[in-house]
Coordinates of C-alpha atoms and ligand atoms in Angstrom, one line a residue:
Chain A
M1 CA 19.8 17.6 77.1
P2 CA 16.2 16.2 77.5
T3 CA 13.6 18.8 78.7
V4 CA 10.4 18.1 80.8
R5 CA 7.5 20.4 80.2
V6 CA 5.3 20.7 83.3
E7 CA 1.7 21.4 82.7
P8 CA -0.5 23.3 83.4
D9 CA 2.1 26.0 84.2
G10 CA 4.3 25.2 81.2
F11 CA 7.6 25.1 83.2
L12 CA 10.6 23.8 81.1
I13 CA 13.1 21.8 83.1
D14 CA 16.3 20.6 81.6
V15 CA 17.4 17.3 83.2
D16 CA 21.0 16.2 83.2
P17 CA 21.9 12.6 82.2
G18 CA 21.7 10.4 85.4
E19 CA 19.7 13.0 87.3
T20 CA 16.1 12.5 88.5
L21 CA 13.4 14.9 87.6
I22 CA 13.0 16.2 91.1
E23 CA 16.7 16.8 91.5
A24 CA 16.8 18.7 88.3
A25 CA 13.9 20.9 89.5
W26 CA 15.7 21.5 92.8
R27 CA 19.0 22.2 91.1
L28 CA 17.1 25.0 89.0
G29 CA 15.5 26.5 92.1
Y30 CA 12.0 25.0 91.7
V31 CA 9.9 24.1 94.7
W32 CA 8.6 20.5 94.1
P33 CA 6.1 18.9 96.5
T34 CA 7.9 16.3 98.8
T35 CA 7.7 15.0 102.3
C36 CA 10.3 12.3 102.2
Y37 CA 12.9 14.3 100.1
G38 CA 13.5 11.7 97.3
Q39 CA 13.2 8.5 99.2
A40 CA 10.3 7.0 97.1
E41 CA 8.2 7.0 100.2
C42 CA 5.8 9.8 100.4
T43 CA 4.2 9.8 96.9
R44 CA 3.9 13.6 96.8
C45 CA 6.4 14.1 94.0
H46 CA 4.3 12.0 91.5
V47 CA 3.5 13.2 88.0
E48 CA 1.1 12.2 85.4
V49 CA 2.9 11.5 82.2
I50 CA 1.1 13.0 79.1
A51 CA 3.7 12.4 76.4
G52 CA 7.1 10.8 75.9
A53 CA 6.7 7.9 78.4
E54 CA 9.1 5.9 76.2
H55 CA 11.9 8.2 77.3
L56 CA 11.4 7.5 81.1
S57 CA 13.7 5.0 83.0
P58 CA 12.0 1.7 83.8
V59 CA 10.0 1.5 87.1
G60 CA 12.3 0.1 89.9
D61 CA 11.1 -1.9 92.9
D62 CA 10.9 0.9 95.4
E63 CA 9.0 3.1 93.0
A64 CA 6.6 0.3 92.1
T65 CA 5.8 -0.3 95.7
T66 CA 5.1 3.4 96.4
L67 CA 3.0 3.9 93.1
H68 CA 0.7 1.1 94.3
L69 CA -0.2 3.4 97.2
L70 CA -1.5 5.9 94.9
W71 CA -5.4 6.3 94.5
G72 CA -6.7 4.9 91.2
R73 CA -3.3 3.3 90.4
R74 CA -3.4 4.9 86.9
P75 CA -0.7 3.5 84.8
N76 CA 0.7 6.8 83.6
L77 CA 1.8 7.9 87.1
R78 CA 5.5 8.0 88.0
L79 CA 7.7 9.5 90.9
A80 CA 9.6 12.5 90.0
C81 CA 12.2 11.3 92.6
R82 CA 12.9 8.2 90.5
V83 CA 12.5 9.0 86.8
K84 CA 15.4 9.7 84.6
L85 CA 15.0 10.4 81.0
D86 CA 16.7 10.1 77.6
G87 CA 14.3 12.3 75.6
D88 CA 11.7 15.1 75.9
V89 CA 8.6 14.4 78.2
V90 CA 5.5 16.2 79.0
V91 CA 3.9 15.7 82.5
R92 CA 1.1 17.2 84.5
K93 CA 2.0 18.2 88.1
R94 CA 0.2 20.8 90.3
G95 CA 2.0 22.6 93.2
V96 CA 5.3 23.1 91.5
R97 CA 6.5 26.7 92.2
G98 CA 9.0 28.4 89.8
P99 CA 12.5 29.7 90.7
G100 CA 12.6 33.1 92.5
Chain B
M1 CA 57.3 -6.2 118.3
T2 CA 56.8 -9.7 119.6
D3 CA 57.2 -9.4 123.4
Q4 CA 54.3 -10.7 125.4
L5 CA 51.8 -8.2 126.5
E6 CA 50.7 -8.1 130.1
V7 CA 47.9 -10.4 131.0
T8 CA 44.7 -9.2 132.3
S9 CA 43.0 -11.3 134.9
G10 CA 39.9 -9.5 136.3
D11 CA 36.6 -10.5 137.8
E12 CA 34.9 -10.7 134.5
P13 CA 33.4 -14.1 133.7
F14 CA 35.6 -16.6 131.8
A15 CA 38.6 -14.2 131.8
M16 CA 41.8 -15.0 130.2
T17 CA 44.3 -16.2 132.7
G18 CA 47.3 -16.8 130.5
N19 CA 48.2 -16.9 126.8
T20 CA 47.9 -20.7 126.2
R21 CA 44.1 -21.3 127.0
V22 CA 40.9 -19.6 125.8
P23 CA 37.9 -20.5 128.1
T24 CA 35.2 -21.8 125.6
P25 CA 32.2 -20.1 127.2
R26 CA 33.7 -16.9 125.7
Y27 CA 32.3 -18.4 122.3
Y28 CA 28.8 -19.1 123.3
D29 CA 27.7 -17.8 126.8
P30 CA 24.9 -15.2 126.4
S31 CA 26.1 -13.1 129.3
F32 CA 29.6 -12.8 127.9
A33 CA 28.1 -11.6 124.6
V34 CA 26.0 -9.0 126.5
L35 CA 29.2 -7.8 128.3
E36 CA 31.0 -7.5 125.0
N37 CA 28.0 -5.5 123.7
E38 CA 28.1 -3.1 126.7
R39 CA 31.8 -2.7 127.2
L40 CA 33.6 -3.4 123.9
W41 CA 31.4 -2.6 121.0
S42 CA 30.1 0.6 122.7
R43 CA 33.6 2.1 122.8
T44 CA 35.9 0.6 120.3
W45 CA 36.6 2.0 116.8
Q46 CA 35.0 0.0 114.1
M47 CA 35.2 -0.1 110.3
A48 CA 31.8 1.4 109.2
C49 CA 32.0 1.5 105.5
R50 CA 34.3 2.1 102.5
L51 CA 34.8 5.6 101.4
E52 CA 33.7 4.9 97.8
E53 CA 30.3 3.9 99.2
I54 CA 29.6 7.6 99.9
P55 CA 31.2 9.6 97.0
S56 CA 28.7 12.5 96.9
P57 CA 27.1 14.8 99.4
G58 CA 24.0 13.2 100.8
D59 CA 25.2 9.6 100.2
Y60 CA 24.7 7.5 103.3
V61 CA 25.4 4.0 104.7
E62 CA 23.8 2.6 107.8
Y63 CA 26.3 0.8 110.1
T64 CA 24.8 -1.5 112.8
I65 CA 26.5 -3.1 115.7
C66 CA 24.6 -5.1 118.2
D67 CA 21.4 -3.2 118.8
Q68 CA 22.8 0.1 117.7
S69 CA 22.6 1.9 114.3
L70 CA 24.4 4.8 112.9
I71 CA 24.0 6.6 109.6
V72 CA 27.3 7.6 108.1
V73 CA 26.7 10.6 105.8
R74 CA 28.8 12.5 103.4
V75 CA 27.9 16.1 104.3
D76 CA 30.2 17.7 101.8
R77 CA 33.5 17.1 100.0
D78 CA 35.6 17.2 103.2
T79 CA 33.0 16.2 105.9
I80 CA 31.7 12.9 107.0
R81 CA 29.4 12.5 109.9
A82 CA 28.0 9.5 111.8
Y83 CA 24.6 10.3 113.2
H84 CA 22.7 8.0 115.6
N85 CA 19.9 6.5 113.5
A86 CA 16.9 7.6 115.6
C87 CA 14.4 10.4 115.3
R88 CA 14.4 13.2 117.9
H89 CA 10.7 13.0 118.0
R90 CA 9.8 9.3 118.9
G91 CA 12.9 7.4 117.9
T92 CA 12.0 6.0 114.5
E93 CA 15.0 4.9 112.5
L94 CA 15.7 7.5 109.9
A95 CA 17.4 5.4 107.2
K96 CA 17.9 1.8 106.3
G97 CA 20.8 0.2 104.3
S98 CA 22.3 2.7 102.0
G99 CA 21.3 5.4 99.6
S100 CA 21.3 9.1 99.2
F101 CA 19.5 11.9 101.1
R102 CA 18.1 14.2 98.4
G103 CA 17.5 17.9 98.5
G104 CA 20.0 18.1 101.4
Q105 CA 17.3 16.8 103.8
I106 CA 17.1 13.7 106.1
A107 CA 13.4 13.2 106.6
C108 CA 11.7 10.9 109.2
P109 CA 9.0 8.7 107.5
F110 CA 6.7 8.7 110.5
H111 CA 5.7 12.4 111.1
G112 CA 8.0 14.2 108.7
W113 CA 10.5 15.9 110.9
R114 CA 13.6 16.9 109.0
W115 CA 17.3 17.6 109.4
N116 CA 19.9 19.2 107.3
L117 CA 23.0 17.0 106.2
D118 CA 24.9 18.9 109.0
G119 CA 22.5 17.3 111.6
T120 CA 20.7 20.5 112.4
N121 CA 17.0 20.3 112.6
S122 CA 15.2 22.0 109.7
F123 CA 11.5 21.2 110.2
V124 CA 9.1 20.2 112.8
Y125 CA 5.6 19.6 111.5
G126 CA 3.1 21.4 113.7
V127 CA 5.8 22.9 115.8
E128 CA 3.3 25.0 117.9
G129 CA 2.0 21.7 119.3
F130 CA 5.2 21.0 121.1
A131 CA 6.7 22.5 124.2
P132 CA 9.7 24.6 123.1
E133 CA 12.9 22.6 123.0
P134 CA 16.4 24.0 122.9
P135 CA 17.4 23.7 119.2
A136 CA 20.6 21.8 120.2
D137 CA 18.5 19.0 121.7
L138 CA 16.8 18.6 118.2
C139 CA 20.0 18.1 116.4
L140 CA 21.0 14.6 115.4
P141 CA 23.4 13.2 118.0
Q142 CA 26.8 12.2 116.5
A143 CA 29.3 9.4 117.1
Q144 CA 32.9 9.9 116.7
V145 CA 34.0 9.4 113.1
D146 CA 37.4 9.4 111.2
T147 CA 38.9 7.8 108.2
W148 CA 41.8 5.4 107.7
G149 CA 42.7 3.0 104.8
A150 CA 40.1 4.2 102.4
C151 CA 37.3 3.4 105.1
V152 CA 35.2 5.3 107.5
W153 CA 35.6 4.3 111.2
V154 CA 33.2 5.2 113.9
N155 CA 33.2 4.9 117.7
L156 CA 30.1 5.2 119.8
D157 CA 32.0 6.5 122.8
P158 CA 32.4 10.2 122.8
A159 CA 35.3 10.0 125.2
A160 CA 37.3 7.2 123.2
P161 CA 40.9 8.2 122.3
P162 CA 41.5 9.2 118.7
L163 CA 41.3 6.6 115.8
L164 CA 44.9 6.7 114.9
E165 CA 46.1 6.3 118.4
T166 CA 43.9 3.1 118.7
L167 CA 45.0 1.7 115.4
D168 CA 48.7 2.1 116.1
P169 CA 51.0 0.5 114.9
M170 CA 48.9 -0.9 111.9
P171 CA 48.9 2.2 109.8
S172 CA 52.6 2.4 109.9
L173 CA 52.7 -1.2 108.5
L174 CA 50.0 -0.9 105.9
D175 CA 50.0 2.7 104.7
P176 CA 53.3 2.3 102.7
L177 CA 51.5 -0.5 100.7
G178 CA 49.0 2.0 99.2
I179 CA 46.0 0.5 100.7
D180 CA 44.2 3.9 100.8
Q181 CA 44.4 4.0 97.0
M182 CA 42.8 0.7 96.5
R183 CA 39.1 0.4 95.4
V184 CA 36.6 -2.5 95.5
V185 CA 36.7 -5.3 92.9
W186 CA 34.1 -7.3 94.7
W187 CA 32.3 -7.3 98.1
K188 CA 30.6 -10.5 99.4
A189 CA 29.1 -11.5 102.7
V190 CA 28.5 -14.8 104.6
T191 CA 26.7 -15.6 107.7
L192 CA 28.6 -18.1 109.9
E193 CA 27.2 -20.3 112.6
A194 CA 30.0 -19.3 114.9
N195 CA 30.9 -16.7 117.4
W196 CA 32.7 -13.7 115.9
K197 CA 35.9 -14.2 117.8
L198 CA 36.1 -17.9 116.9
A199 CA 35.5 -17.2 113.3
M200 CA 38.2 -14.5 113.2
E201 CA 40.7 -16.8 114.8
A202 CA 40.9 -18.9 111.6
F203 CA 42.3 -15.9 109.9
I204 CA 44.7 -14.8 112.6
E205 CA 46.8 -17.9 112.3
G206 CA 48.3 -19.6 109.3
Y207 CA 49.0 -22.7 111.3
H208 CA 45.9 -24.3 109.7
I209 CA 47.2 -24.1 106.2
M210 CA 48.8 -27.5 106.2
A211 CA 45.7 -29.5 107.1
S212 CA 42.9 -27.1 106.0
H213 CA 44.3 -26.0 102.7
P214 CA 46.5 -28.9 101.6
Q215 CA 46.5 -27.5 98.1
L216 CA 48.6 -24.5 99.1
T217 CA 51.4 -26.7 100.4
Q218 CA 52.1 -28.2 97.0
G219 CA 52.2 -31.7 98.3
E220 CA 54.6 -31.1 101.2
G221 CA 51.9 -32.2 103.7
E222 CA 53.3 -32.5 107.2
E223 CA 56.8 -31.5 105.9
Y224 CA 55.4 -28.0 105.3
D225 CA 57.3 -25.8 107.8
P226 CA 55.0 -24.3 110.4
N227 CA 57.8 -21.8 111.1
A228 CA 57.8 -20.4 107.5
L229 CA 55.4 -17.9 108.9
A230 CA 56.6 -15.3 111.5
Y231 CA 53.9 -14.2 113.9
S232 CA 53.9 -10.9 115.8
V233 CA 51.6 -9.3 118.3
H234 CA 51.2 -5.6 118.5
Q235 CA 49.7 -3.2 121.1
N236 CA 46.0 -2.4 121.2
G237 CA 45.1 -6.0 120.3
H238 CA 46.4 -6.0 116.8
S239 CA 48.6 -8.7 115.3
S240 CA 50.1 -9.9 112.0
Y241 CA 52.1 -12.6 110.2
V242 CA 54.2 -12.6 107.3
S243 CA 56.6 -15.1 105.5
R244 CA 59.7 -15.6 107.6
P245 CA 62.5 -13.2 106.3
G246 CA 65.3 -15.0 104.6
A247 CA 63.0 -17.8 103.3
Q248 CA 63.8 -16.6 99.8
R249 CA 66.9 -18.6 98.5
H250 CA 69.4 -17.3 95.9
H251 CA 69.9 -19.4 92.8
R252 CA 72.9 -19.9 90.8
R253 CA 71.8 -22.6 88.4
Q254 CA 69.4 -21.7 85.7
V255 CA 67.6 -25.0 85.9
D256 CA 66.8 -24.5 89.6
Y257 CA 65.5 -21.0 88.9
L258 CA 63.1 -22.2 86.3
D259 CA 61.8 -25.0 88.5
E260 CA 61.2 -22.2 91.1
V261 CA 59.4 -20.1 88.5
E262 CA 57.0 -23.0 87.7
S263 CA 56.3 -23.6 91.3
L264 CA 55.6 -19.9 91.9
I265 CA 53.2 -19.9 88.9
E266 CA 51.4 -23.0 90.2
S267 CA 51.0 -21.6 93.7
S268 CA 49.9 -18.2 92.4
R269 CA 47.3 -19.9 90.2
L270 CA 46.0 -21.8 93.2
L271 CA 45.7 -18.5 95.1
C272 CA 44.1 -16.7 92.3
D273 CA 41.5 -19.4 91.6
G274 CA 41.1 -20.3 95.2
L275 CA 40.6 -16.9 96.6
E276 CA 39.8 -14.7 93.6
A277 CA 41.6 -11.9 95.4
M278 CA 45.2 -10.8 96.4
T279 CA 46.6 -12.4 93.2
L280 CA 44.4 -11.2 90.4
P281 CA 44.4 -12.6 86.9
R282 CA 46.5 -9.7 85.8
D283 CA 49.1 -10.5 88.3
L284 CA 49.0 -14.2 87.3
H285 CA 49.7 -13.1 83.8
V286 CA 52.7 -11.1 84.9
I287 CA 54.1 -14.0 87.0
E288 CA 53.8 -16.3 83.9
T289 CA 56.1 -13.8 82.0
L290 CA 58.9 -14.8 84.4
R291 CA 59.4 -17.9 82.3
R292 CA 60.7 -15.6 79.4
R293 CA 62.3 -12.9 81.5
P294 CA 66.1 -13.0 81.2
V295 CA 67.8 -13.3 84.6
G296 CA 71.3 -12.4 85.8
E297 CA 73.7 -14.2 88.0
N298 CA 72.8 -14.4 91.7
T299 CA 69.3 -13.1 91.2
S300 CA 66.5 -14.3 93.3
L301 CA 63.1 -15.2 92.1
G302 CA 61.7 -12.7 94.7
S303 CA 63.5 -9.8 93.2
E304 CA 62.6 -10.9 89.7
L305 CA 58.9 -11.1 90.6
V306 CA 59.0 -7.7 92.2
G307 CA 60.7 -6.3 89.1
A308 CA 58.0 -7.8 86.8
I309 CA 55.1 -6.5 89.0
Y310 CA 56.4 -2.9 89.0
E311 CA 57.1 -3.0 85.3
H312 CA 53.5 -4.1 84.6
A313 CA 52.2 -1.5 87.1
K314 CA 54.1 1.3 85.2
N315 CA 52.8 0.2 81.8
A316 CA 49.1 -0.2 83.1
G317 CA 49.2 3.2 84.9
I318 CA 48.8 1.6 88.3
P319 CA 50.4 4.0 90.9
L320 CA 52.0 1.2 92.9
P321 CA 54.1 2.9 95.6
R322 CA 57.8 2.1 95.7
L323 CA 58.5 -0.1 98.7
A324 CA 61.5 -0.6 101.0
P325 CA 62.5 -4.2 101.4
D326 CA 60.9 -4.4 104.9
A327 CA 57.6 -3.2 103.5
L328 CA 57.8 -5.5 100.5
A329 CA 58.1 -8.4 103.0
R330 CA 54.4 -7.5 104.0
W331 CA 53.1 -8.7 100.6
G332 CA 51.3 -11.9 101.3
G333 CA 51.0 -11.2 105.0
V334 CA 47.9 -11.1 107.2
F335 CA 47.2 -7.9 109.3
F336 CA 44.6 -8.2 112.0
V337 CA 43.2 -4.8 113.1
F338 CA 41.5 -5.1 116.5
P339 CA 38.6 -5.6 117.0
H340 CA 37.1 -6.9 113.6
Y341 CA 39.1 -6.0 110.5
F342 CA 41.8 -7.7 108.5
V343 CA 44.0 -6.6 105.6
L344 CA 45.8 -9.1 103.5
P345 CA 48.0 -7.1 101.1
Q346 CA 49.6 -8.6 97.8
Y347 CA 51.1 -6.5 95.1
G348 CA 48.7 -3.6 94.3
N349 CA 45.8 -5.5 95.8
A350 CA 44.4 -6.7 99.1
L351 CA 41.7 -8.9 100.5
T352 CA 40.1 -7.3 103.5
Y353 CA 37.5 -8.8 106.1
R354 CA 35.1 -7.4 108.5
F355 CA 33.5 -9.6 111.2
R356 CA 30.3 -8.5 113.3
P357 CA 28.3 -10.5 115.9
V358 CA 24.7 -11.0 115.1
H359 CA 22.9 -9.3 117.9
G360 CA 21.4 -11.6 120.5
E361 CA 23.0 -14.7 118.8
P362 CA 26.4 -15.3 120.3
E363 CA 27.0 -18.3 117.9
R364 CA 26.3 -16.3 114.7
C365 CA 28.3 -13.7 112.9
L366 CA 28.4 -11.8 109.7
L367 CA 31.6 -11.8 107.7
E368 CA 32.0 -9.5 104.7
L369 CA 35.0 -9.8 102.3
W370 CA 36.3 -7.0 100.0
S371 CA 38.8 -7.7 97.1
I372 CA 40.4 -4.3 96.6
T373 CA 43.0 -3.1 94.1
I374 CA 44.9 0.1 93.0
P375 CA 43.0 0.9 89.8
G376 CA 45.0 1.5 86.6
S377 CA 44.6 4.8 84.8
G378 CA 41.1 5.3 83.4
E379 CA 39.6 2.5 85.5
D380 CA 36.6 3.5 87.6
H381 CA 35.3 1.0 90.0
G382 CA 32.1 3.1 90.9
R383 CA 30.0 2.7 94.0
P384 CA 30.4 -0.8 95.3
A385 CA 27.4 -3.0 96.3
M386 CA 27.5 -6.0 98.6
Q387 CA 26.6 -9.4 97.2
G388 CA 25.0 -12.0 99.5
P389 CA 25.0 -13.0 102.3
F390 CA 25.7 -16.4 100.7
A391 CA 25.6 -19.7 102.6
P392 CA 28.9 -20.8 103.8
D393 CA 28.8 -24.0 101.6
D394 CA 27.6 -22.2 98.5
R395 CA 30.1 -23.4 95.8
E396 CA 28.7 -21.1 93.2
H397 CA 29.7 -18.0 95.1
W398 CA 32.7 -19.1 97.3
P399 CA 35.9 -20.2 95.8
A400 CA 37.9 -23.2 97.4
I401 CA 39.9 -21.4 100.2
P402 CA 37.0 -19.7 101.9
L403 CA 34.9 -22.8 101.6
Q404 CA 37.6 -24.8 103.4
D405 CA 37.8 -22.1 106.2
F406 CA 34.0 -21.7 106.6
S407 CA 33.5 -25.4 107.0
N408 CA 36.2 -25.7 109.8
I409 CA 34.8 -22.7 111.6
T410 CA 31.3 -24.2 112.0
R411 CA 32.7 -27.5 113.1
Q412 CA 34.8 -25.8 115.7
Q413 CA 31.9 -23.8 117.0
R414 CA 30.0 -27.1 117.7
G415 CA 33.1 -28.7 119.1
V416 CA 33.8 -26.1 121.7
H417 CA 30.5 -27.1 123.4
N418 CA 31.9 -30.5 124.1
Q419 CA 32.1 -31.1 127.9
T420 CA 35.8 -32.2 127.6
V421 CA 36.7 -28.7 126.2
P422 CA 36.5 -26.2 128.9
A423 CA 39.2 -24.2 127.1
T424 CA 40.9 -24.3 123.8
R425 CA 44.7 -24.9 123.6
I426 CA 46.7 -22.1 122.1
S427 CA 50.2 -22.2 120.6
H428 CA 52.7 -19.7 122.2
T429 CA 54.3 -19.5 118.8
Y430 CA 51.7 -19.9 116.0
E431 CA 48.6 -18.6 117.7
V432 CA 49.9 -15.7 119.8
G433 CA 47.5 -13.4 117.9
I434 CA 44.5 -15.3 119.3
A435 CA 45.6 -14.8 122.8
N436 CA 46.3 -11.2 122.2
L437 CA 42.8 -10.7 120.7
H438 CA 41.2 -12.2 123.8
Q439 CA 43.4 -10.3 126.2
E440 CA 42.5 -7.0 124.5
V441 CA 38.8 -7.9 124.7
D442 CA 39.3 -8.5 128.5
R443 CA 41.0 -5.1 128.8
Y444 CA 37.7 -3.5 127.6
L445 CA 35.5 -5.8 129.6
A446 CA 37.4 -4.9 132.8
Q447 CA 36.6 -1.2 132.5
P448 CA 33.1 -0.4 133.9
L449 CA 31.1 2.0 131.8
S450 CA 31.5 5.6 132.8
R451 CA 28.6 7.0 131.0
P452 CA 25.1 6.7 132.4
T453 CA 23.1 3.9 130.8
Ligands
LIG1 S1 9.9 12.7 97.0 FE1 8.6 11.4 98.2 S2 8.0 9.8 96.9 FE2 9.2 11.1 95.6
LIG2 S1 9.1 9.7 115.0 FE1 10.2 10.8 113.6 S2 8.9 12.4 113.2 FE2 7.8 11.3 114.6
LIG3 FE1 42.4 -20.4 105.9

């Protein structure tokens, strides 16, 4: 099962096949920033991809529209509520709180 | 049941005054459409979505009718709710189209208020800035919701009688055929330049087959017996037609039987290619095996066909229910479920239709078609998605039979404006279902609304 390492805290999140990163985090009890709850509208869930970008699902229409809203439009930003993965990835995301 | 239902004649505009005329303004008058919106669609049960569109908790489908919008949500394995699609803060629509609410939350995009899947409010941003409200007033208001025939049905009227009461007797006719086990093969939509009732009428009668679908009469032309189909009207506005019982002949001589087999193969191929539903390629293949199937004395093609279909179903792991002869006779029939749904069952398959008016445009409607089938073992059809709407003359996306129907419907809609056509003329035999539809509409229109508007 692919694992995401979330810097700077070093959280390790196992993501099921077909599951998005934010849903995996929620399933495991993490608090992940959001306002729209997975509707690709609020941008708050976004992550900066540090390694393993080739393991991420392609950017869909709704994700692309929302990513355009992000300041700087850096190419390595993705929405945690849209990315699925088929291999290990390292991302940077502040504001994630661990389970418990 | 074929007895004539009592005729309503009220003060409503353009009311039906018998069962052989339909006043044509019912198909285009804007005030008539407004009345339908207020008194019919506001309190009749409607097919909102198929169950397989919302398999998991959080999955939702938006259902719109006239200017109203509901979100049909799967709350958990056993619970489906239909919420009015409007924020309790300042009314913003909470969801569009279809999708999944994640993290168990329905969030308003405007100011971020939120609800749990069960409709209770879970978050008001800056709650201290609002006068205290009773929590119940912040819950999402619900419409009535129930399920039948693998579909979710909704009713905007909290006082409406239960779904199954209103659907009666259609479930008793269709349930034995296994339609609740069927899953979507394809789902397509078309926008028709016609009133929703006028468009539906072309599917309530088979009287048009001779002239509109000449390929289906196999060259019989005007010799094609209009009484080969038996029409029934039912209570609650429903109606149906099936092949007249006894139409199947018994064959003694092998040569006659084989001719009959060839003609069945030919007509099945025309249906399979012309509709891409009801008779699926796998069924056509089964029907072709009748050429080689040994037959006994005094057998009928009908019973051989049924035998072959069941044999194939058994081998393919298709749980086709065992049917009594009266239920078998419904294969190939057309069942209209008032106000806007059709089921055309055939073997382990069906074609279903749903019609909806386009809001504010009495001469436009949206028609959706679903080809559904009982899946064989190991087949998973997944979550279906609508294709289209395609234009009514789009030959790439519509096979022959719908193209023929769509073209007549738009021509008739223009024709009913003609000053010489104050009313259409309705057969008391072949078109009883049309009069029955309009009379049921009138029964709704005759009842003033009890709820405050
Ligand atoms: S959760 Fe809002 S954009 Fe991803
Ligand atoms: S309108 Fe929905 S939160 Fe304001
Ligand atoms: Fe037709």
